[in-house]
């Protein structure tokens, strides 16, 4: 299976995918990979469809311009996304991205199967980003807490004996360190969450679970 075939699994427009994919590959950063792409399918004329692509770092919005001669790209990183959702309608579905700031980004006429898989991919990446951010914040809080050192002062020798009463310094018990889950456990837990929310079928769940376990 070549690179383009990966994004034609749900009857996406091949011409649109080929045109967009060639430009998106040049925009990807280090360690960034595309996960899923959905192509708009308007009920009447579908000559210039919009495309939405999800990578492990952001969402790309690809809109044709100048009657298809040019292609305009906009993107939003996961750190700027609050949540994602989709809504099925008579003609396809709406894919909705809710940013932390600004108005919602809504794309209409996404075929229902593509909208569902687009949402699954986006939701999984957003949750993974939030979990990584949580672990990073936890690590930063740990490193910013420096231990307190108590220096004992040796009294000067005196001629007459003096009894000195000192109050022992009791350090508070250290909080047990949380051990972050390994990557495989994290992926399995997120996959189970998608299945429990009925976002994927049992067959999809078992297949993806087997793929994760095979990669060990």
Coordinates of C-alpha atoms in Angstrom, one line a residue:
X1 CA 0.0 0.0 0.0
X2 CA 1.5 3.3 -1.0
X3 CA 1.1 6.6 0.9
X4 CA -1.9 7.8 -1.1
X5 CA -3.8 4.5 -0.7
X6 CA -3.7 4.9 3.1
X7 CA -6.0 7.9 2.8
X8 CA -8.5 6.4 0.3
X9 CA -9.9 3.7 2.6
X10 CA -13.3 5.4 3.0
X11 CA -14.0 6.5 -0.5
X12 CA -12.2 9.8 -0.3
X13 CA -11.9 11.8 -3.5
X14 CA -8.5 10.4 -5.0
X15 CA -7.7 13.6 -6.9
X16 CA -8.3 15.8 -3.8
X17 CA -6.2 13.5 -1.6
X18 CA -3.3 13.4 -4.1
X19 CA -3.3 17.2 -4.5
X20 CA -3.4 17.9 -0.8
X21 CA -1.1 15.1 0.3
X22 CA 1.7 16.3 -1.9
X23 CA 1.7 19.8 -0.3
X24 CA 1.1 18.5 3.3
X25 CA 4.1 16.3 3.2
X26 CA 6.3 19.4 2.7
X27 CA 4.7 21.1 5.7
X28 CA 5.2 18.3 8.2
X29 CA 7.8 18.9 10.9
X30 CA 10.2 16.5 12.6
X31 CA 8.5 13.4 14.0
X32 CA 5.1 14.5 12.6
X33 CA 3.0 12.1 10.7
X34 CA -0.5 12.2 9.1
X35 CA -3.0 9.9 10.7
X36 CA -6.3 10.4 8.8
X37 CA -7.7 12.6 6.0
X38 CA -11.4 13.4 5.3
X39 CA -12.7 15.0 2.1
X40 CA -15.8 17.1 1.8
X41 CA -18.6 15.7 -0.5
X42 CA -21.2 18.4 -1.3
X43 CA -24.7 17.2 -2.3
X44 CA -24.7 19.1 -5.6
X45 CA -21.4 20.0 -7.3
X46 CA -18.3 18.7 -5.6
X47 CA -15.6 20.1 -7.9
X48 CA -13.7 21.9 -5.2
X49 CA -13.9 19.9 -1.9
X50 CA -12.3 21.0 1.3
X51 CA -10.1 18.5 3.1
X52 CA -9.3 18.0 6.8
X53 CA -6.2 16.1 7.9
X54 CA -5.2 15.0 11.4
X55 CA -1.5 14.6 12.4
X56 CA 0.0 13.7 15.8
X57 CA 0.7 17.4 16.3
X58 CA -2.2 19.4 14.7
X59 CA -5.3 19.6 12.5
X60 CA -4.9 20.9 8.9
X61 CA -7.7 22.6 7.0
X62 CA -7.1 22.6 3.3
X63 CA -9.3 24.9 1.1
X64 CA -9.0 25.2 -2.7
X65 CA -8.8 28.7 -4.1
X66 CA -8.8 30.4 -7.5
X67 CA -11.1 27.7 -9.0
X68 CA -8.8 24.9 -7.8
X69 CA -5.5 26.4 -9.1
X70 CA -4.2 27.1 -5.6
X71 CA -4.7 25.5 -2.2
X72 CA -5.0 27.4 1.1
X73 CA -3.8 25.7 4.3
X74 CA -4.7 26.6 7.9
X75 CA -3.7 24.6 10.9
X76 CA -4.3 24.5 14.7
X77 CA -2.1 22.7 17.1
X78 CA -3.4 20.4 19.8
X79 CA -2.3 22.8 22.6
X80 CA -4.8 25.4 21.1
X81 CA -7.7 22.9 20.9
X82 CA -10.3 22.6 23.7
X83 CA -12.4 19.8 22.2
X84 CA -13.6 18.2 19.0
X85 CA -17.0 16.8 18.0
X86 CA -19.1 15.8 15.0
X87 CA -22.8 16.0 14.2
X88 CA -24.5 13.8 11.6
X89 CA -27.0 15.5 9.3
X90 CA -29.0 14.7 6.2
X91 CA -26.1 15.4 3.8
X92 CA -23.1 14.0 5.6
X93 CA -21.8 15.4 8.9
X94 CA -20.3 18.5 10.4
X95 CA -16.9 18.2 12.0
X96 CA -16.5 20.8 14.8
X97 CA -13.2 22.0 16.4
X98 CA -13.6 24.1 19.5
X99 CA -10.4 26.2 20.1
X100 CA -9.3 27.6 23.5
X101 CA -9.7 31.1 22.0
X102 CA -11.9 32.3 19.1
X103 CA -14.8 30.9 17.2
X104 CA -15.6 27.3 16.5
X105 CA -14.2 25.9 13.2
X106 CA -17.0 24.0 11.5
X107 CA -16.6 22.0 8.2
X108 CA -19.8 20.6 6.6
X109 CA -20.6 17.8 4.2
X110 CA -18.1 15.3 5.5
X111 CA -19.3 11.8 4.6
X112 CA -20.5 10.1 7.8
X113 CA -18.0 7.3 7.9
X114 CA -15.1 9.7 7.3
X115 CA -16.5 12.1 9.9
X116 CA -16.7 9.4 12.5
X117 CA -13.1 8.2 11.8
X118 CA -11.8 11.8 11.6
X119 CA -13.3 12.4 15.1
X120 CA -11.8 9.2 16.5
X121 CA -8.4 10.2 15.2
X122 CA -8.6 13.8 16.4
X123 CA -10.1 12.8 19.8
X124 CA -7.3 10.2 20.4
X125 CA -4.5 12.7 19.6
X126 CA -6.1 15.4 21.7
X127 CA -6.4 13.1 24.7
X128 CA -2.8 11.9 24.2
X129 CA -1.5 15.5 24.1
X130 CA -3.5 16.4 27.3
X131 CA -2.0 13.4 29.1
X132 CA 1.5 14.2 28.0
X133 CA 1.0 17.8 29.1
X134 CA -0.3 16.6 32.5
X135 CA 2.8 14.5 33.0
X136 CA 5.1 17.4 31.9
X137 CA 3.4 19.8 34.3
X138 CA 3.7 17.2 37.1
X139 CA 7.4 16.8 36.4
X140 CA 8.0 20.5 36.4
X141 CA 6.2 20.9 39.8
X142 CA 8.4 18.2 41.2
X143 CA 11.7 19.8 39.9
X144 CA 10.7 23.2 41.2
X145 CA 10.3 21.9 44.8
X146 CA 13.8 22.1 46.2
X147 CA 14.6 20.4 49.5
X148 CA 15.3 22.5 52.7
X149 CA 18.7 22.0 54.2
X150 CA 19.1 22.7 58.0
X151 CA 22.7 23.6 59.0
X152 CA 23.6 22.7 62.6
X153 CA 25.5 25.5 64.4
X154 CA 28.3 24.4 66.7
X155 CA 28.3 26.5 69.9
X156 CA 31.6 28.1 71.0
X157 CA 33.3 26.4 73.9
X158 CA 32.6 28.0 77.2
X159 CA 34.2 27.8 80.6
X160 CA 31.1 27.0 82.6
X161 CA 28.9 24.1 81.6
X162 CA 25.6 25.2 80.0
X163 CA 22.7 22.8 79.2
X164 CA 21.3 23.5 75.7
X165 CA 17.8 22.2 74.8
X166 CA 17.3 21.9 71.0
X167 CA 14.0 21.2 69.3
X168 CA 14.5 18.4 66.7
X169 CA 13.7 19.3 63.1
X170 CA 11.0 17.0 61.7
X171 CA 10.8 16.9 57.9
X172 CA 7.4 16.3 56.4
X173 CA 7.0 12.8 54.8
X174 CA 7.8 12.9 51.2
X175 CA 4.8 12.3 48.9
X176 CA 5.0 9.1 47.0
X177 CA 6.1 9.6 43.4
X178 CA 3.6 8.8 40.7
X179 CA 5.0 6.5 38.2
X180 CA 3.7 7.4 34.7
X181 CA 2.2 4.7 32.7
X182 CA 4.3 3.2 29.9
X183 CA 3.3 4.1 26.3
X184 CA 1.7 0.7 25.6
X185 CA -0.6 0.8 28.7
X186 CA -1.6 4.4 27.8
X187 CA -2.5 3.4 24.3
X188 CA -4.6 0.4 25.5
X189 CA -6.4 2.5 28.1
X190 CA -7.3 5.1 25.5
X191 CA -8.4 2.5 23.0
X192 CA -10.7 0.9 25.7
X193 CA -12.1 4.4 26.4
X194 CA -13.1 4.8 22.7
X195 CA -14.7 1.4 22.7
X196 CA -16.6 2.1 26.0
X197 CA -18.0 5.3 24.4
X198 CA -19.2 3.3 21.3
X199 CA -16.9 5.3 19.0
X200 CA -15.4 2.2 17.6
X201 CA -16.8 -1.3 17.0
X202 CA -15.7 -4.4 18.8
X203 CA -13.9 -5.6 15.7
X204 CA -12.0 -2.3 15.4
X205 CA -11.2 -2.5 19.1
X206 CA -9.9 -6.1 18.9
X207 CA -7.9 -5.3 15.7
X208 CA -6.2 -2.2 17.1
X209 CA -5.6 -3.9 20.4
X210 CA -3.8 -6.8 18.6
X211 CA -1.7 -4.3 16.6
X212 CA -0.6 -2.6 19.8
X213 CA 0.3 -5.8 21.5
X214 CA 2.1 -7.1 18.4
X215 CA 4.3 -4.0 18.4
X216 CA 5.8 -5.0 21.8

